[in-house]
Amino acid sequence: MSSFIPGLNDTLNPKAKFYADLAMQCTGLLQGQRNPVTNTANISSLVYHAMQETPVREGKPVNWAGFYLRNASKPNSLLLGPFQGKPACTEIEFGKGVCGTAASDGKCMVVKNVHEFPGHIACDAASKSEIVVPLRAADGKILGVFDIDSSEVDAFDDYDRIGLEAIANMIVEASDL
Ligand code: SME
């Protein structure tokens, strides 16, 4: 059985099914736990490994998946949170790089080629494309971002955006971010 994700109910599409299954696993992992570090740690692991192991990525491997969370002691700044992959830069200001742009605009960023994105912050030299989904509270406040990188160009599409936005919403609702 697959859970329903608004905008992603095309059960014939393998990527839609992948995200529906992933959302179900997120529901299980988030149950009974509201600590934001605990929850983002487990979700980064779940998503990273699921993306490594699934054929729906069609040879576009994921090399980094993790969170930048709002810096409580500095306005408009994100701090590195739980992640899977190589060590990354620790602080990103709103408006800087792909993550900071997603945070300041409050919109998902799908970057087909990071080398063509002005101001892209290179953490892992292997990264060629990237998707960044904001973690947005009900009142619109940006609480952080969920960032996933691929070592191939053009690795992410609307199925990824919709699926990851659904997971981001689940994290926000389930955690005291
Ligand atoms: N490339 C990101 C920085 C974070 S890493 O990809 C892990 C950016 O431009 O914001």
Short mmCIF file of N, CA, C and O and ligand atoms in Angstrom, two decimals, residues 64 68 88-89 92 96-100 114 117 119-124 127 130 132 147 149, ligand 1:
data_model
loop_
_atom_site.label_atom_id
_atom_site.label_comp_id
_atom_site.label_asym_id
_atom_site.label_seq_id
_atom_site.Cartn_x
_atom_site.Cartn_y
_atom_site.Cartn_z
N TRP A 64 25.24 13.43 -1.21
CA TRP A 64 25.08 14.17 0.05
C TRP A 64 23.58 14.38 0.27
O TRP A 64 22.85 14.72 -0.66
N TYR A 68 20.33 21.90 6.82
CA TYR A 68 20.84 23.12 7.45
C TYR A 68 19.66 23.69 8.24
O TYR A 68 18.57 23.85 7.69
N ALA A 88 30.75 19.17 5.39
CA ALA A 88 30.23 20.30 4.61
C ALA A 88 30.46 21.61 5.35
O ALA A 88 30.79 21.62 6.54
N CYS A 89 30.24 22.73 4.63
CA CYS A 89 30.43 24.03 5.27
C CYS A 89 29.42 24.17 6.41
O CYS A 89 28.30 23.64 6.33
N ILE A 92 25.62 28.95 6.63
CA ILE A 92 25.21 29.58 5.36
C ILE A 92 24.21 30.68 5.68
O ILE A 92 23.21 30.44 6.36
N LYS A 96 22.60 33.30 0.45
CA LYS A 96 23.88 32.82 -0.10
C LYS A 96 23.74 31.37 -0.57
O LYS A 96 23.14 30.53 0.12
N GLY A 97 24.35 31.07 -1.72
CA GLY A 97 24.34 29.70 -2.23
C GLY A 97 22.93 29.21 -2.55
O GLY A 97 21.95 29.97 -2.51
N VAL A 98 22.84 27.93 -2.85
CA VAL A 98 21.54 27.35 -3.18
C VAL A 98 20.69 27.24 -1.91
O VAL A 98 19.50 27.57 -1.90
N CYS A 99 21.33 26.81 -0.82
CA CYS A 99 20.59 26.63 0.44
C CYS A 99 20.06 27.97 0.96
O CYS A 99 18.89 28.09 1.34
N GLY A 100 20.94 28.98 0.98
CA GLY A 100 20.53 30.28 1.50
C GLY A 100 19.47 30.94 0.62
O GLY A 100 18.62 31.69 1.12
N VAL A 114 25.17 22.83 -10.86
CA VAL A 114 25.56 23.78 -9.80
C VAL A 114 26.63 24.76 -10.29
O VAL A 114 26.74 25.87 -9.78
N PHE A 117 25.16 27.97 -11.33
CA PHE A 117 24.37 28.73 -10.34
C PHE A 117 25.29 29.76 -9.69
O PHE A 117 26.22 29.40 -8.96
N GLY A 119 27.10 31.90 -7.24
CA GLY A 119 27.19 31.89 -5.78
C GLY A 119 27.04 30.51 -5.16
O GLY A 119 27.00 30.40 -3.93
N HIS A 120 26.96 29.48 -5.99
CA HIS A 120 26.88 28.12 -5.45
C HIS A 120 28.05 27.89 -4.47
O HIS A 120 29.19 28.25 -4.75
N ILE A 121 27.74 27.28 -3.33
CA ILE A 121 28.77 26.99 -2.33
C ILE A 121 29.19 25.53 -2.52
O ILE A 121 28.38 24.62 -2.31
N ALA A 122 30.44 25.32 -2.92
CA ALA A 122 30.92 23.97 -3.20
C ALA A 122 31.46 23.34 -1.92
O ALA A 122 32.44 23.80 -1.36
N CYS A 123 30.78 22.32 -1.45
CA CYS A 123 31.24 21.60 -0.26
C CYS A 123 31.94 20.32 -0.69
O CYS A 123 33.08 20.08 -0.34
N ASP A 124 31.26 19.51 -1.48
CA ASP A 124 31.85 18.29 -2.05
C ASP A 124 32.07 18.58 -3.53
O ASP A 124 31.11 18.85 -4.27
N SER A 127 29.80 17.20 -6.34
CA SER A 127 28.40 17.57 -6.58
C SER A 127 28.24 18.32 -7.89
O SER A 127 28.97 19.28 -8.17
N GLU A 130 21.69 19.68 -7.65
CA GLU A 130 21.28 19.83 -6.25
C GLU A 130 19.80 20.19 -6.17
O GLU A 130 19.28 20.87 -7.04
N VAL A 132 17.15 21.72 -3.08
CA VAL A 132 17.05 22.23 -1.71
C VAL A 132 15.60 22.59 -1.43
O VAL A 132 15.00 23.41 -2.14
N ASP A 147 18.73 19.49 1.95
CA ASP A 147 19.59 19.65 0.77
C ASP A 147 20.06 18.27 0.30
O ASP A 147 20.55 17.47 1.11
N ASP A 149 22.38 16.43 -2.88
CA ASP A 149 23.30 16.65 -4.01
C ASP A 149 23.48 15.36 -4.80
O ASP A 149 23.45 14.26 -4.23
N1 SME B 1 25.88 23.63 -2.27
C1 SME B 1 25.19 24.21 -1.17
C2 SME B 1 26.00 24.15 0.09
C3 SME B 1 25.77 22.94 0.91
S1 SME B 1 26.42 21.55 0.29
O1 SME B 1 25.92 21.23 -1.02
C4 SME B 1 26.28 20.28 1.31
C5 SME B 1 24.80 25.65 -1.49
O2 SME B 1 25.21 26.19 -2.51
O3 SME B 1 24.09 26.25 -0.70
#
